[in-house]
PDB file of C-alpha atoms in Angstrom:
ATOM      1  CA  MET A1204      20.984  20.848  -6.616  1.00 45.00           C
ATOM      2  CA  THR A1205      18.374  23.913  -4.597  1.00 41.00           C
ATOM      3  CA  ASP A1206      18.013  25.769  -7.207  1.00 43.00           C
ATOM      4  CA  SER A1207      15.632  29.515  -6.493  1.00 34.00           C
ATOM      5  CA  ALA A1208      13.106  31.475  -7.895  1.00 34.00           C
ATOM      6  CA  THR A1209      14.707  34.663  -8.772  1.00 30.00           C
ATOM      7  CA  SER A1210      17.684  32.610 -11.505  1.00 30.00           C
ATOM      8  CA  LEU A1211      14.439  32.924 -14.145  1.00 34.00           C
ATOM      9  CA  ASP A1212      11.676  33.939 -15.106  1.00 37.00           C
ATOM     10  CA  ASP A1213      10.106  33.137 -18.134  1.00 39.00           C
ATOM     11  CA  ASP A1214       6.126  33.692 -18.277  1.00 38.00           C
ATOM     12  CA  ARG A1215       6.711  34.383 -22.042  1.00 35.00           C
ATOM     13  CA  GLN A1216       6.141  31.627 -22.998  1.00 43.00           C
ATOM     14  CA  GLY A1217       2.533  31.827 -23.818  1.00 53.00           C
ATOM     15  CA  GLY A1218      -0.252  32.836 -21.799  1.00 85.00           C
ATOM     16  CA  TRP A1219      -3.419  31.863 -19.583  1.00 91.00           C
ATOM     17  CA  HIS A1220      -6.398  31.421 -19.395  1.00 94.00           C
ATOM     18  CA  VAL A1221      -8.845  29.463 -17.416  1.00 97.00           C
ATOM     19  CA  ALA A1222      -9.812  26.438 -18.932  1.00 97.00           C
ATOM     20  CA  ALA A1223     -13.003  25.654 -16.684  1.00 97.00           C
ATOM     21  CA  PRO A1224     -13.654  27.951 -12.901  1.00 97.00           C
ATOM     22  CA  THR A1225     -13.507  25.028 -10.383  1.00 97.00           C
ATOM     23  CA  GLN A1226     -12.994  26.726  -7.440  1.00 97.00           C
ATOM     24  CA  ALA A1227     -11.473  23.748  -6.560  1.00 98.00           C
ATOM     25  CA  SER A1228     -11.297  22.595  -2.921  1.00 98.00           C
ATOM     26  CA  LEU A1229      -7.726  20.489  -3.747  1.00 98.00           C
ATOM     27  CA  GLY A1230      -7.735  20.089  -7.588  1.00 98.00           C
ATOM     28  CA  GLU A1231      -5.638  17.461  -8.159  1.00 97.00           C
ATOM     29  CA  ARG A1232      -3.347  15.403 -10.878  1.00 97.00           C
ATOM     30  CA  PRO A1233      -5.075  16.131 -14.339  1.00 98.00           C
ATOM     31  CA  VAL A1234      -5.409  12.987 -16.877  1.00 98.00           C
ATOM     32  CA  TRP A1235      -6.062  13.789 -20.501  1.00 98.00           C
ATOM     33  CA  ASP A1236      -8.451  11.246 -22.108  1.00 98.00           C
ATOM     34  CA  GLU A1237      -7.425  11.015 -25.558  1.00 98.00           C
ATOM     35  CA  ARG A1238     -10.852   7.897 -26.478  1.00 97.00           C
ATOM     36  CA  THR A1239     -13.349  10.765 -25.726  1.00 97.00           C
ATOM     37  CA  GLY A1240     -10.931  14.246 -25.700  1.00 98.00           C
ATOM     38  CA  THR A1241     -11.631  14.965 -22.004  1.00 98.00           C
ATOM     39  CA  LEU A1242      -9.291  16.025 -19.501  1.00 98.00           C
ATOM     40  CA  VAL A1243      -9.900  13.910 -15.744  1.00 98.00           C
ATOM     41  CA  PHE A1244      -8.892  15.317 -12.351  1.00 98.00           C
ATOM     42  CA  VAL A1245     -10.083  15.256  -9.104  1.00 98.00           C
ATOM     43  CA  ASP A1246     -10.951  17.160  -6.517  1.00 98.00           C
ATOM     44  CA  ILE A1247      -8.974  15.764  -3.418  1.00 97.00           C
ATOM     45  CA  ASP A1248     -10.902  17.563  -0.506  1.00 97.00           C
ATOM     46  CA  ARG A1249     -15.008  17.189  -2.078  1.00 97.00           C
ATOM     47  CA  GLY A1250     -14.064  13.358  -3.309  1.00 97.00           C
ATOM     48  CA  GLU A1251     -14.741  14.893  -6.668  1.00 98.00           C
ATOM     49  CA  LEU A1252     -13.969  12.831  -9.652  1.00 98.00           C
ATOM     50  CA  HIS A1253     -14.201  15.839 -12.622  1.00 98.00           C
ATOM     51  CA  ARG A1254     -14.209  15.289 -16.752  1.00 98.00           C
ATOM     52  CA  PHE A1255     -14.054  18.688 -18.303  1.00 98.00           C
ATOM     53  CA  ASN A1256     -14.622  18.770 -23.148  1.00 98.00           C
ATOM     54  CA  PRO A1257     -12.658  21.812 -24.057  1.00 98.00           C
ATOM     55  CA  GLU A1258     -14.735  21.225 -26.939  1.00 96.00           C
ATOM     56  CA  ASP A1259     -17.664  22.577 -25.290  1.00 95.00           C
ATOM     57  CA  GLY A1260     -16.285  24.142 -21.755  1.00 95.00           C
ATOM     58  CA  GLN A1261     -18.398  21.813 -20.098  1.00 94.00           C
ATOM     59  CA  SER A1262     -17.986  19.524 -17.288  1.00 95.00           C
ATOM     60  CA  THR A1263     -19.538  16.435 -15.654  1.00 97.00           C
ATOM     61  CA  VAL A1264     -18.298  15.804 -11.528  1.00 97.00           C
ATOM     62  CA  ALA A1265     -18.992  12.805  -9.335  1.00 97.00           C
ATOM     63  CA  VAL A1266     -18.554  12.508  -5.931  1.00 96.00           C
ATOM     64  CA  VAL A1267     -16.296   9.010  -5.312  1.00 95.00           C
ATOM     65  CA  GLY A1268     -14.929   9.403  -1.512  1.00 92.00           C
ATOM     66  CA  ALA A1269     -15.091  11.242   1.072  1.00 94.00           C
ATOM     67  CA  SER A1270     -11.295  12.082  -0.331  1.00 96.00           C
ATOM     68  CA  VAL A1271      -9.616  11.507  -3.704  1.00 97.00           C
ATOM     69  CA  GLY A1272      -6.323  11.622  -4.160  1.00 97.00           C
ATOM     70  CA  CYS A1273      -5.468  10.569  -8.268  1.00 98.00           C
ATOM     71  CA  VAL A1274      -6.783   9.024 -10.703  1.00 98.00           C
ATOM     72  CA  GLY A1275      -6.015   7.025 -13.854  1.00 98.00           C
ATOM     73  CA  LEU A1276      -7.373   5.842 -17.040  1.00 98.00           C
ATOM     74  CA  ARG A1277      -7.590   1.986 -17.299  1.00 98.00           C
ATOM     75  CA  ASN A1278      -7.493   0.269 -20.936  1.00 97.00           C
ATOM     76  CA  ASN A1279     -11.265  -0.788 -20.135  1.00 95.00           C
ATOM     77  CA  GLY A1280     -11.560   2.745 -20.517  1.00 95.00           C
ATOM     78  CA  GLY A1281     -12.662   3.176 -17.254  1.00 97.00           C
ATOM     79  CA  VAL A1282     -10.574   4.965 -13.858  1.00 98.00           C
ATOM     80  CA  VAL A1283      -8.044   3.851 -11.527  1.00 98.00           C
ATOM     81  CA  LEU A1284      -8.353   5.911  -8.175  1.00 98.00           C
ATOM     82  CA  GLY A1285      -6.287   6.023  -4.903  1.00 98.00           C
ATOM     83  CA  THR A1286      -9.426   7.012  -2.368  1.00 96.00           C
ATOM     84  CA  ASP A1287      -9.081   7.216   1.033  1.00 94.00           C
ATOM     85  CA  ALA A1288     -11.056   3.763   1.436  1.00 95.00           C
ATOM     86  CA  GLY A1289      -8.325   2.153  -0.972  1.00 97.00           C
ATOM     87  CA  PHE A1290      -7.737   1.497  -4.145  1.00 98.00           C
ATOM     88  CA  VAL A1291     -10.916   1.780  -6.453  1.00 97.00           C
ATOM     89  CA  LEU A1292     -11.362   0.328  -9.900  1.00 97.00           C
ATOM     90  CA  ALA A1293     -14.639   2.289 -11.958  1.00 97.00           C
ATOM     91  CA  ASP A1294     -17.045   3.174 -14.747  1.00 97.00           C
ATOM     92  CA  ALA A1295     -15.785   5.947 -16.775  1.00 96.00           C
ATOM     93  CA  THR A1296     -18.404   8.083 -14.845  1.00 95.00           C
ATOM     94  CA  GLY A1297     -16.783   7.275 -11.336  1.00 94.00           C
ATOM     95  CA  GLU A1298     -19.597   3.855 -10.561  1.00 95.00           C
ATOM     96  CA  THR A1299     -17.958   1.451  -8.471  1.00 93.00           C
ATOM     97  CA  ARG A1300     -19.938  -2.472  -8.095  1.00 87.00           C
ATOM     98  CA  ASP A1301     -16.135  -4.136  -6.613  1.00 90.00           C
ATOM     99  CA  ASP A1302     -15.062  -3.408  -2.592  1.00 95.00           C
ATOM    100  CA  PRO A1303     -11.959  -0.812  -2.526  1.00 96.00           C
ATOM    101  CA  ILE A1304      -8.747  -2.637  -2.397  1.00 97.00           C
ATOM    102  CA  VAL A1305      -6.598  -1.658   0.729  1.00 97.00           C
ATOM    103  CA  PRO A1306      -2.880  -1.400   0.704  1.00 97.00           C
ATOM    104  CA  PRO A1307      -1.870  -2.985   3.543  1.00 94.00           C
ATOM    105  CA  GLY A1308      -0.589  -0.837   6.509  1.00 94.00           C
ATOM    106  CA  MET A1309      -3.178   2.040   5.614  1.00 96.00           C
ATOM    107  CA  THR A1310      -5.563   2.999   8.280  1.00 95.00           C
ATOM    108  CA  SER A1311      -8.852   5.640   8.808  1.00 94.00           C
ATOM    109  CA  ALA A1312      -6.001   8.251   9.961  1.00 94.00           C
ATOM    110  CA  HIS A1313      -4.209   7.577   5.984  1.00 95.00           C
ATOM    111  CA  PHE A1314      -5.327   8.930   3.097  1.00 95.00           C
ATOM    112  CA  PHE A1315      -4.378   9.075  -0.828  1.00 96.00           C
ATOM    113  CA  ASN A1316      -2.277  12.111  -2.332  1.00 94.00           C
ATOM    114  CA  ASP A1317      -1.096  11.730  -5.951  1.00 96.00           C
ATOM    115  CA  GLY A1318      -0.204   8.982  -8.504  1.00 98.00           C
ATOM    116  CA  ALA A1319      -0.511   7.742 -12.035  1.00 98.00           C
ATOM    117  CA  CYS A1320       0.665   4.885 -14.541  1.00 98.00           C
ATOM    118  CA  ASP A1321       3.690   3.610 -15.286  1.00 98.00           C
ATOM    119  CA  PRO A1322       5.223   1.889 -18.408  1.00 97.00           C
ATOM    120  CA  ALA A1323       4.222  -1.582 -18.091  1.00 97.00           C
ATOM    121  CA  GLY A1324       0.446  -0.442 -16.798  1.00 98.00           C
ATOM    122  CA  ARG A1325       0.529  -0.235 -12.763  1.00 98.00           C
ATOM    123  CA  PHE A1326      -1.031   2.667 -10.809  1.00 98.00           C
ATOM    124  CA  VAL A1327       1.335   4.104  -8.694  1.00 98.00           C
ATOM    125  CA  ALA A1328       0.241   6.341  -5.793  1.00 98.00           C
ATOM    126  CA  GLY A1329       1.232   7.589  -2.068  1.00 98.00           C
ATOM    127  CA  THR A1330      -0.580   8.196   0.936  1.00 97.00           C
ATOM    128  CA  SER A1331      -0.044  10.854   3.511  1.00 95.00           C
ATOM    129  CA  THR A1332      -1.980  10.969   7.278  1.00 93.00           C
ATOM    130  CA  THR A1333      -4.240  13.802   8.590  1.00 89.00           C
ATOM    131  CA  GLU A1334      -2.159  15.105  10.779  1.00 91.00           C
ATOM    132  CA  ARG A1335       1.136  14.971   7.850  1.00 92.00           C
ATOM    133  CA  THR A1336       3.134  13.176  10.593  1.00 95.00           C
ATOM    134  CA  THR A1337       7.189  12.343   9.636  1.00 96.00           C
ATOM    135  CA  GLY A1338       7.306   8.707   7.173  1.00 95.00           C
ATOM    136  CA  ALA A1339       4.016   6.819   8.529  1.00 95.00           C
ATOM    137  CA  ALA A1340       2.685   6.999   5.035  1.00 97.00           C
ATOM    138  CA  SER A1341       3.774   4.840   1.810  1.00 98.00           C
ATOM    139  CA  LEU A1342       3.798   4.749  -1.857  1.00 98.00           C
ATOM    140  CA  TYR A1343       2.077   2.020  -3.306  1.00 98.00           C
ATOM    141  CA  SER A1344       2.481   0.131  -6.534  1.00 98.00           C
ATOM    142  CA  LEU A1345      -1.331  -1.728  -7.750  1.00 98.00           C
ATOM    143  CA  ALA A1346      -0.466  -4.572 -10.328  1.00 98.00           C
ATOM    144  CA  PRO A1347      -2.511  -5.125 -13.324  1.00 97.00           C
ATOM    145  CA  ASP A1348      -3.456  -8.041 -11.253  1.00 97.00           C
ATOM    146  CA  GLY A1349      -5.309  -6.099  -8.087  1.00 96.00           C
ATOM    147  CA  ALA A1350      -1.418  -7.502  -6.153  1.00 97.00           C
ATOM    148  CA  VAL A1351      -0.099  -4.212  -3.959  1.00 98.00           C
ATOM    149  CA  ARG A1352       3.344  -3.318  -3.006  1.00 97.00           C
ATOM    150  CA  VAL A1353       4.463  -1.212  -0.882  1.00 98.00           C
ATOM    151  CA  LEU A1354       7.095   0.602  -3.516  1.00 98.00           C
ATOM    152  CA  LEU A1355       8.492   3.345  -0.857  1.00 98.00           C
ATOM    153  CA  PRO A1356       8.035   2.700   3.205  1.00 97.00           C
ATOM    154  CA  GLU A1357       8.069   5.464   5.624  1.00 97.00           C
ATOM    155  CA  VAL A1358       7.135   9.221   3.510  1.00 97.00           C
ATOM    156  CA  THR A1359       5.330  11.872   5.423  1.00 97.00           C
ATOM    157  CA  GLU A1360       2.773  13.219   2.156  1.00 96.00           C
ATOM    158  CA  SER A1361       3.110  10.608  -1.182  1.00 97.00           C
ATOM    159  CA  ASN A1362       2.802  13.387  -4.462  1.00 97.00           C
ATOM    160  CA  GLY A1363       4.275  13.816  -7.550  1.00 97.00           C
ATOM    161  CA  VAL A1364       5.515  10.114  -9.608  1.00 98.00           C
ATOM    162  CA  ALA A1365       6.905   9.705 -13.254  1.00 98.00           C
ATOM    163  CA  TRP A1366       8.547   8.053 -15.842  1.00 98.00           C
ATOM    164  CA  SER A1367      11.515   8.587 -17.768  1.00 98.00           C
ATOM    165  CA  LEU A1368      10.555   8.175 -21.629  1.00 98.00           C
ATOM    166  CA  ASP A1369      12.744   4.935 -21.375  1.00 97.00           C
ATOM    167  CA  GLY A1370      11.163   4.045 -18.259  1.00 97.00           C
ATOM    168  CA  ARG A1371      14.719   3.820 -16.672  1.00 98.00           C
ATOM    169  CA  GLN A1372      13.888   6.121 -13.813  1.00 98.00           C
ATOM    170  CA  MET A1373      11.598   7.022 -11.856  1.00 98.00           C
ATOM    171  CA  PHE A1374      10.839  11.782 -10.152  1.00 98.00           C
ATOM    172  CA  TYR A1375       8.927  11.196  -7.085  1.00 98.00           C
ATOM    173  CA  VAL A1376       8.278  13.682  -4.558  1.00 98.00           C
ATOM    174  CA  ASP A1377       8.008  12.757  -0.906  1.00 97.00           C
ATOM    175  CA  SER A1378       5.997  16.968  -0.380  1.00 96.00           C
ATOM    176  CA  GLY A1379       7.632  16.527   3.248  1.00 95.00           C
ATOM    177  CA  THR A1380      10.999  16.852   2.269  1.00 95.00           C
ATOM    178  CA  GLN A1381      11.899  19.881  -0.030  1.00 96.00           C
ATOM    179  CA  ASP A1382      13.769  17.125  -3.151  1.00 97.00           C
ATOM    180  CA  VAL A1383      12.534  16.209  -6.063  1.00 98.00           C
ATOM    181  CA  MET A1384      14.527  12.120  -6.324  1.00 98.00           C
ATOM    182  CA  VAL A1385      15.318  10.238  -9.154  1.00 98.00           C
ATOM    183  CA  PHE A1386      15.168   6.058  -8.449  1.00 98.00           C
ATOM    184  CA  ASP A1387      16.375   3.896 -10.723  1.00 98.00           C
ATOM    185  CA  TYR A1388      13.338   1.179 -11.966  1.00 98.00           C
ATOM    186  CA  ASP A1389      13.097  -1.873 -13.540  1.00 98.00           C
ATOM    187  CA  PRO A1390       9.539  -1.711 -15.589  1.00 96.00           C
ATOM    188  CA  ALA A1391       9.681  -5.444 -15.554  1.00 97.00           C
ATOM    189  CA  ASP A1392       9.161  -6.078 -12.024  1.00 96.00           C
ATOM    190  CA  GLY A1393       8.360  -2.619 -10.800  1.00 97.00           C
ATOM    191  CA  THR A1394      10.928  -1.673  -8.206  1.00 97.00           C
ATOM    192  CA  ALA A1395      12.555   1.642  -7.244  1.00 98.00           C
ATOM    193  CA  THR A1396      15.909   2.123  -5.858  1.00 98.00           C
ATOM    194  CA  SER A1397      18.819   3.969  -5.211  1.00 97.00           C
ATOM    195  CA  GLY A1398      17.189   6.924  -4.905  1.00 97.00           C
ATOM    196  CA  THR A1399      19.057   9.935  -4.712  1.00 98.00           C
ATOM    197  CA  VAL A1400      18.108  13.573  -4.856  1.00 98.00           C
ATOM    198  CA  LEU A1401      17.799  15.052  -8.360  1.00 98.00           C
ATOM    199  CA  PHE A1402      16.901  18.306  -7.047  1.00 98.00           C
ATOM    200  CA  SER A1403      16.121  20.331  -4.113  1.00 98.00           C
ATOM    201  CA  ILE A1404      13.440  23.207  -3.866  1.00 98.00           C
ATOM    202  CA  ASP A1405      14.150  26.959  -1.527  1.00 97.00           C
ATOM    203  CA  GLU A1406      11.274  27.159   0.670  1.00 97.00           C
ATOM    204  CA  GLN A1407      10.976  30.023   0.940  1.00 97.00           C
ATOM    205  CA  ASP A1408      10.108  29.258  -3.376  1.00 97.00           C
ATOM    206  CA  GLY A1409       7.095  27.324  -2.398  1.00 98.00           C
ATOM    207  CA  VAL A1410       6.478  22.818  -1.783  1.00 98.00           C
ATOM    208  CA  PRO A1411       7.473  20.449  -4.545  1.00 98.00           C
ATOM    209  CA  ASP A1412       4.107  18.686  -5.591  1.00 98.00           C
ATOM    210  CA  GLY A1413       2.996  17.279  -9.034  1.00 98.00           C
ATOM    211  CA  LEU A1414       4.620  16.188 -11.058  1.00 98.00           C
ATOM    212  CA  ILE A1415       5.182  14.945 -15.104  1.00 98.00           C
ATOM    213  CA  VAL A1416       7.388  14.300 -18.496  1.00 98.00           C
ATOM    214  CA  ASP A1417       7.360  15.456 -21.263  1.00 98.00           C
ATOM    215  CA  ALA A1418       7.804  14.151 -24.943  1.00 98.00           C
ATOM    216  CA  GLU A1419      11.529  16.000 -24.590  1.00 98.00           C
ATOM    217  CA  ASP A1420      12.463  13.806 -21.249  1.00 98.00           C
ATOM    218  CA  THR A1421      11.732  17.153 -19.510  1.00 98.00           C
ATOM    219  CA  LEU A1422      10.061  17.303 -16.243  1.00 98.00           C
ATOM    220  CA  TRP A1423       7.393  19.928 -15.551  1.00 98.00           C
ATOM    221  CA  LEU A1424       6.897  20.790 -11.663  1.00 98.00           C
ATOM    222  CA  ALA A1425       4.477  22.552  -9.604  1.00 98.00           C
ATOM    223  CA  LEU A1426       4.874  24.605  -6.640  1.00 98.00           C
ATOM    224  CA  TRP A1427       2.993  24.363  -3.968  1.00 98.00           C
ATOM    225  CA  SER A1428       2.701  27.801  -1.983  1.00 98.00           C
ATOM    226  CA  GLY A1429       5.111  29.180  -4.861  1.00 97.00           C
ATOM    227  CA  HIS A1430       2.065  30.187  -7.903  1.00 97.00           C
ATOM    228  CA  GLY A1431       3.695  28.170 -10.170  1.00 97.00           C
ATOM    229  CA  ILE A1432       4.977  25.289 -11.938  1.00 98.00           C
ATOM    230  CA  ARG A1433       8.613  25.298 -13.169  1.00 98.00           C
ATOM    231  CA  ARG A1434      10.484  22.946 -15.693  1.00 98.00           C
ATOM    232  CA  TYR A1435      13.255  20.726 -15.259  1.00 98.00           C
ATOM    233  CA  ARG A1436      16.256  18.902 -17.413  1.00 98.00           C
ATOM    234  CA  SER A1437      16.040  15.401 -16.806  1.00 96.00           C
ATOM    235  CA  ASP A1438      19.895  16.236 -14.713  1.00 97.00           C
ATOM    236  CA  GLY A1439      17.750  18.763 -12.194  1.00 97.00           C
ATOM    237  CA  VAL A1440      18.994  22.088 -14.259  1.00 98.00           C
ATOM    238  CA  LEU A1441      15.650  24.046 -14.302  1.00 98.00           C
ATOM    239  CA  LEU A1442      14.543  25.523 -18.120  1.00 98.00           C
ATOM    240  CA  SER A1443      11.825  27.656 -17.800  1.00 97.00           C
ATOM    241  CA  GLN A1444       9.126  28.495 -14.898  1.00 96.00           C
ATOM    242  CA  ILE A1445       5.442  30.228 -15.842  1.00 96.00           C
ATOM    243  CA  THR A1446       3.760  32.105 -12.786  1.00 96.00           C
ATOM    244  CA  ILE A1447      -0.305  31.296 -12.714  1.00 95.00           C
ATOM    245  CA  PRO A1448      -2.201  33.536 -10.871  1.00 95.00           C
ATOM    246  CA  ALA A1449      -3.140  30.626  -8.075  1.00 97.00           C
ATOM    247  CA  LYS A1450      -0.512  30.607  -4.876  1.00 98.00           C
ATOM    248  CA  ASP A1451      -1.236  26.632  -4.724  1.00 98.00           C
ATOM    249  CA  VAL A1452      -0.483  24.996  -7.370  1.00 98.00           C
ATOM    250  CA  THR A1453      -0.796  21.548  -7.536  1.00 98.00           C
ATOM    251  CA  CYS A1454       0.007  19.209 -11.086  1.00 98.00           C
ATOM    252  CA  ALA A1455       0.008  19.869 -14.341  1.00 98.00           C
ATOM    253  CA  ALA A1456      -1.841  17.733 -17.552  1.00 98.00           C
ATOM    254  CA  PHE A1457      -0.656  17.913 -21.554  1.00 98.00           C
ATOM    255  CA  GLY A1458      -3.892  17.433 -23.910  1.00 98.00           C
ATOM    256  CA  GLY A1459      -5.737  18.870 -26.351  1.00 98.00           C
ATOM    257  CA  ALA A1460      -6.016  17.151 -30.116  1.00 96.00           C
ATOM    258  CA  ASP A1461      -1.667  18.009 -30.625  1.00 97.00           C
ATOM    259  CA  LEU A1462      -0.252  17.689 -27.238  1.00 98.00           C
ATOM    260  CA  THR A1463       0.666  20.995 -26.591  1.00 98.00           C
ATOM    261  CA  ASP A1464      -2.371  22.077 -24.403  1.00 98.00           C
ATOM    262  CA  LEU A1465      -0.383  22.343 -20.900  1.00 98.00           C
ATOM    263  CA  TYR A1466      -3.798  22.116 -18.353  1.00 98.00           C
ATOM    264  CA  VAL A1467      -2.880  23.253 -14.662  1.00 98.00           C
ATOM    265  CA  THR A1468      -4.718  22.740 -11.645  1.00 98.00           C
ATOM    266  CA  THR A1469      -4.762  24.732  -8.563  1.00 98.00           C
ATOM    267  CA  SER A1470      -6.175  25.306  -4.637  1.00 98.00           C
ATOM    268  CA  ARG A1471      -8.491  27.568  -2.867  1.00 98.00           C
ATOM    269  CA  GLY A1472      -8.898  25.351   0.334  1.00 98.00           C
ATOM    270  CA  TYR A1473      -6.243  26.325   1.885  1.00 97.00           C
ATOM    271  CA  LEU A1474      -5.924  30.130   1.467  1.00 97.00           C
ATOM    272  CA  GLU A1475      -5.745  32.195   4.109  1.00 95.00           C
ATOM    273  CA  PRO A1476      -8.760  34.983   4.793  1.00 90.00           C
ATOM    274  CA  GLY A1477      -6.922  37.947   3.391  1.00 89.00           C
ATOM    275  CA  GLU A1478      -5.743  35.745   0.136  1.00 95.00           C
ATOM    276  CA  VAL A1479      -9.021  35.290  -1.204  1.00 94.00           C
ATOM    277  CA  GLU A1480      -9.896  38.944  -2.386  1.00 94.00           C
ATOM    278  CA  ALA A1481      -6.125  38.121  -3.696  1.00 95.00           C
ATOM    279  CA  TYR A1482      -6.438  35.210  -6.008  1.00 96.00           C
ATOM    280  CA  PRO A1483      -9.535  35.019  -6.768  1.00 96.00           C
ATOM    281  CA  HIS A1484      -8.768  32.315  -9.391  1.00 96.00           C
ATOM    282  CA  ALA A1485      -7.278  30.506  -6.888  1.00 98.00           C
ATOM    283  CA  GLY A1486      -9.291  27.002  -7.713  1.00 98.00           C
ATOM    284  CA  ASP A1487      -9.217  27.061 -10.996  1.00 98.00           C
ATOM    285  CA  LEU A1488      -8.308  24.583 -14.600  1.00 98.00           C
ATOM    286  CA  PHE A1489      -5.742  26.820 -16.225  1.00 98.00           C
ATOM    287  CA  VAL A1490      -4.573  26.120 -19.193  1.00 98.00           C
ATOM    288  CA  LEU A1491      -1.428  27.406 -21.459  1.00 96.00           C
ATOM    289  CA  GLN A1492       0.604  27.404 -24.567  1.00 95.00           C
ATOM    290  CA  THR A1493       4.142  26.147 -23.855  1.00 95.00           C
ATOM    291  CA  GLY A1494       6.071  25.307 -27.185  1.00 95.00           C
ATOM    292  CA  ALA A1495       6.344  21.532 -25.548  1.00 97.00           C
ATOM    293  CA  THR A1496       4.837  18.845 -25.937  1.00 98.00           C
ATOM    294  CA  GLY A1497       3.305  15.878 -23.939  1.00 98.00           C
ATOM    295  CA  CYS A1498       3.460  12.108 -23.578  1.00 97.00           C
ATOM    296  CA  PRO A1499       0.598  10.063 -24.506  1.00 96.00           C
ATOM    297  CA  THR A1500      -1.427   9.297 -21.793  1.00 97.00           C
ATOM    298  CA  LEU A1501      -0.197   5.459 -19.374  1.00 98.00           C
ATOM    299  CA  ARG A1502      -2.992   3.510 -18.587  1.00 98.00           C
ATOM    300  CA  TYR A1503      -3.574   1.011 -16.168  1.00 98.00           C
ATOM    301  CA  GLY A1504      -4.122  -2.226 -17.057  1.00 98.00           C
ATOM    302  CA  GLY A1505      -6.279  -3.771 -14.346  1.00 95.00           C
TER     303      GLY A1505
END
């Protein structure tokens, strides 16, 4: 199935505003931490871990690597990171005492790009290469005991990953294609099988990027070079779309006390010189109301 941006336009779901003027080079993977009432996210290119407090509008920023593609919350209050050096287990501030866990096949040409925690407490994250070489990357699964397995090989640019509410389906984006895939997923052993294309994005509408699932089992997909996010039914039917005043939109997360605030990360570092003035808020963290509710954040068990 291929959809078109002209099929539906639903900007009436609630106005956006800038939650934090981060001006990120490549903002990615926001995660709501209900224990602290803060939003955690990364700036991949600057290797930064951000923690934003919506109560006072303040943020803390820590440099945790040359690049950091994704972050997940840990059961012990710390974070798990996908960095240029591998998986890193850290405290809530990004400080670590342990060596990185290097997945099989990861080289200096690879970097982590996105990831999320599955319903059983694994951290599932994937890589890309500096040259975006076709089929040269992988999607990995990090178990709570620290064991790593290749979940999907021959990936080009691993990106959004999320699970249905029952944990039996895994939705996945390889941005080297225009497809959003769906796999049968076994939470007990963490295997993904029988992958099929759920829907595809027309190239003129952008590139599929970050992906999350809400409390109604619907999907929220960010569009790189697509100026917004789209909501889909779990069978791939397009429900609505929201325009964001940034060209490159990377990922979303529901947060706030009732999980109804939709936070959206964006990128500034890949605009053409003539586009910078046209998108003054590119790279900022946005928040908006959609009428939808998110799910409690899944955590890594290690």
